[in-house]
C-alpha cells in the first residue's frame, strides 16, 4: 500500500513538472512581485491605486504577452522591522522574483540587502535618501530621484533672493539627514551657510516641536528649508502658525517630498502653509496623463471610500511607470529557469539562511536596466540605476492650493516659463524671472531672511575710548551705570542705523572701565566679537587682514593709508650762487644755445644785405651779432627777416627774464617751508627715533620695515606727539610720527604750525565696524555707509569733529625744488627756433632766385666744356680703333704660298713699324700704299 502511494505521488510530481515545462516552452507563465507600502499613509494609498491600475492597463494593451505579473501587496505600517518581516515572507513563501518598495529609505536599507542576497531586484519609487547606493547593493534600483537632484534648485532660489543664512528643519532619520551635506555644499558655493541645523525626532511630540520653534525664534535667521515626512510637517506648520512664524518676516522652502503631494493635502493643512515656496519634479502634460488622472481619481475613491478626495502625485506616476518597466522586462526573461536555488551554506538555521537564490535574477535585472520608454511621468530610464532629472517646478502655496511660479532647468537656471528661450540665461546662477510670489503674511515683499531676535535682547555694541576723543569717547554714568559714547565713529554708526530698512535695538558696552582706561589692544577688542561678548565692535578700528579671519568688516568710513607727521623748516637759500637757482641747469644751457643760434641767424641775414655795422674781422662781426640778440631793440637792423626774428626773440627773452625775476624774488623773500624728512628710509638710515600710537598695529609695521624696537617710541594722544616732535630725536623726542591718515587730519587741525604730512607711505583699508563672521548686518551696514560717504552727511560729521584741517598751510606734502626747468619754456623756444630757421630758409631762397641767371649761365658753360671734352675723347678713341683694325687687315692679307711676297710684306711692315717710332698713323699708311700701287 505504501509503495502504491509513493508511486502515485512520484507520478503526480512528474506530470506536474512536465505540464509546467510545456507551459514554459509555450511562453506562458507568471512572475510574482512583492509590493511593500505603508498603506495607512497618503503616499502609500496613492501608490497602491497606481500600481494596481498599472498591471491592468499594461496587459490590456499587451494582450499577447505570455508572462504576467502577479502582485503581492504588503503593509509595512511605517516600521522598519515590519517591512523586513514582510520581505522575508514574500521571498520564502511566495518566491517573488522582484520587490517594489519599500516606501521609506530606512526600510529600503535592510530589504535591499535581502534582495541582493537572493538576487531579487528591489525597486523603490519613494526612497530618495542619497546614501542608498547601487554600488554596494547592485540589486537595488531607484525608480525615483535622489534628494541630491533638488539641492541645486533650492540653492538657486536662495541665491536669487540674496539670502545668506538658511536653517534646515529635517526629521532625524536616514531620509532627513541624507540631504543636509549636499545642501551645505551647494550653499557654500555662493557664500551662504547653515548657522544651525534643526533635527526633529520622528517621534517628537507637539511640545517638543514647540520648544524647537521657540529656539529658532531666538536666532536671527528667518529662512527655513523643511525636509521631512508629511505627518511631522503638518504638526510643524500648525505650531509655526500659532507662534507667529508664518508672518512677513519669514521664508519657508518645501522640499520635493512635501511639494509632490501638496495638492493631496487637507485644506486645513495647506492654509497653515500659505506663503511657502517649494520645488518638485516637473511632469510634462500629455493627453494620456489627463485620461489616466480622470480614471485614477475615480479608482482612488473606490479603493478608499472613507478618505477625503485626493489628487494624483508624482510618486503615484513613478509607481505606475515602475510596474510597466518591470512587466516589459519580465517578458524578455526565460521563465524555464525560474527557480530558487538553495544557498550553499546550510549551517545557518535562521530564516535569512534558508532564503534561496533566484536563478533569473541577473537576467531580470539586466532587462530592467535596458528598459526605456516614455511613461506618464516622462522619460523612464533606469539605465543609471535611478531616474535622471532635468527640470524642477517651483510652486507657491497660496489660498490652500499650489501655484506655479517658475521652473529650474539643469545647466541653465530659473525661468518663468518652461518654453522660455534658454539662450537668455547664461548660467545657473542668473537672476530668475519668477512669477509674483505671495510670502507668509500675505505680502509680496521678499523677506530679507534675517531679523534681530524678538526675545527682548538688544544688539550689544562694543565701544572703547580712543586716544583721539574726536573719534570715540566713552563715559559711564556713575549713578545709573549707563554707558554713553560720542565721536566721529558714533555719529557714522548711528547715521547708518537710521538708513537701515528696519529698526535695531542696541546698547553700548564699554571695553574699558568707562573712565578711559582700556583693558587691552585693538586686536583684543575686535576678538571679543568672535568670542560672542559683543554683537558688533565700532570705533577707530583699522580693517586688517589678520582680523578678517575671525570677524567680518563693513566698508571703510574713513580715508585709508599710513603717512608721516614731520616738522617743517625754512628752506630759503641765501648763498653766493643763489642767483642761479631760479633756473635749472638745463634751462641755462638751453637759453645760451638759443642766444648763439639767434645771433648767427641775424648775422647771416644782415650780412646778405651788407649791413654797415658788420665790418671788420670775423670775431668782431660775431660779437656784434651776439650783441644784437641781447640788445636788438637798441641796434639798427636793416633786413625785414631779421626784424621778424628779433620780434619773436624779444618776446621770449621778456618772458624768461620776468619769470627769472619773480622766482628769484620768491626765493629771497618768501618763507620756504619744507619737510625735514621726505622718506621713511632716511630715518632708518640715520638711526632716528620714530613715534607711533600705543596699542596700534603700526609697531609691527615699523619692525617689518627694519626699525629696531629701541628706536620706536609709543604715545597716547596728539599732545604727546607734538611735544616729542618739538624736542627732536636728539633730545629725547622723535624725528617723525608714523600714523594713519584719519588721525593725522585731527593732529594737523590742532597743531597746524610747524608740521606737515608726508606720504602715504603704506596702504591700509581705513576704519570700519566689526561683526561676527557671516553676519547679515555686514551687508546692510556696508550699503548704509556707502550711502553716507557718497553724500553730504560725512562732510558735516567731519566738520563737527575734525574741524577745518584744510586751513593749515603746512597740510600736504611739499616739493623741495621750485627752480624753473627747460620744459616750462619749451613752447617758447620752439616758436623762436621755427621763426629763426624759417627766416634763414626764406633768405636763402631769395638769394637763389635773385642770382638764377648767373647760375644758369655757369651751368651752361660747364655743360659746354664737358661736351667738348667728351667729343675730343670720342674722336681719339675712334682713330685708335681704325688704326688697330688696319693693322689687323694687313696681317690677314699676306698669302701663305708666296715666299717672295712674304719677304716683301715683311719688308713693308718693317718700314711701317720701327722700334723707335712705334705704330704710324693711318694717314702715313695710306700715303705709303698709294705710292706703292703707283
Coordinates of C-alpha atoms in Angstrom, one line a residue, residues 570-574 578-579 581-583 657-674 815-820:
X570 CA 62.6 127.3 6.3
X571 CA 64.5 126.3 3.2
X572 CA 65.5 129.8 2.0
X573 CA 69.0 129.6 0.5
X574 CA 71.0 132.9 0.5
X578 CA 71.6 131.9 -5.2
X579 CA 71.0 133.9 -8.4
X581 CA 68.8 128.7 -8.6
X582 CA 65.7 130.2 -10.2
X583 CA 66.6 128.4 -13.4
X657 CA 63.6 137.4 -17.6
X658 CA 60.2 138.1 -16.0
X659 CA 60.0 134.5 -14.7
X660 CA 63.6 134.6 -13.5
X661 CA 63.0 137.8 -11.6
X662 CA 59.8 136.6 -10.0
X663 CA 61.3 133.3 -8.9
X664 CA 64.5 134.9 -7.6
X665 CA 62.4 137.4 -5.6
X666 CA 60.4 134.5 -4.1
X667 CA 63.5 132.6 -3.1
X668 CA 65.0 135.6 -1.4
X669 CA 61.9 136.9 0.4
X670 CA 59.1 134.3 0.8
X671 CA 59.5 131.7 3.6
X672 CA 60.2 128.3 2.0
X673 CA 58.8 125.6 4.4
X674 CA 60.0 122.2 3.6
X815 CA 58.0 119.5 -3.0
X816 CA 61.6 120.7 -2.5
X817 CA 62.8 122.5 -5.6
X818 CA 61.0 125.4 -7.2
X819 CA 63.5 126.1 -10.0
X820 CA 62.2 126.7 -13.5

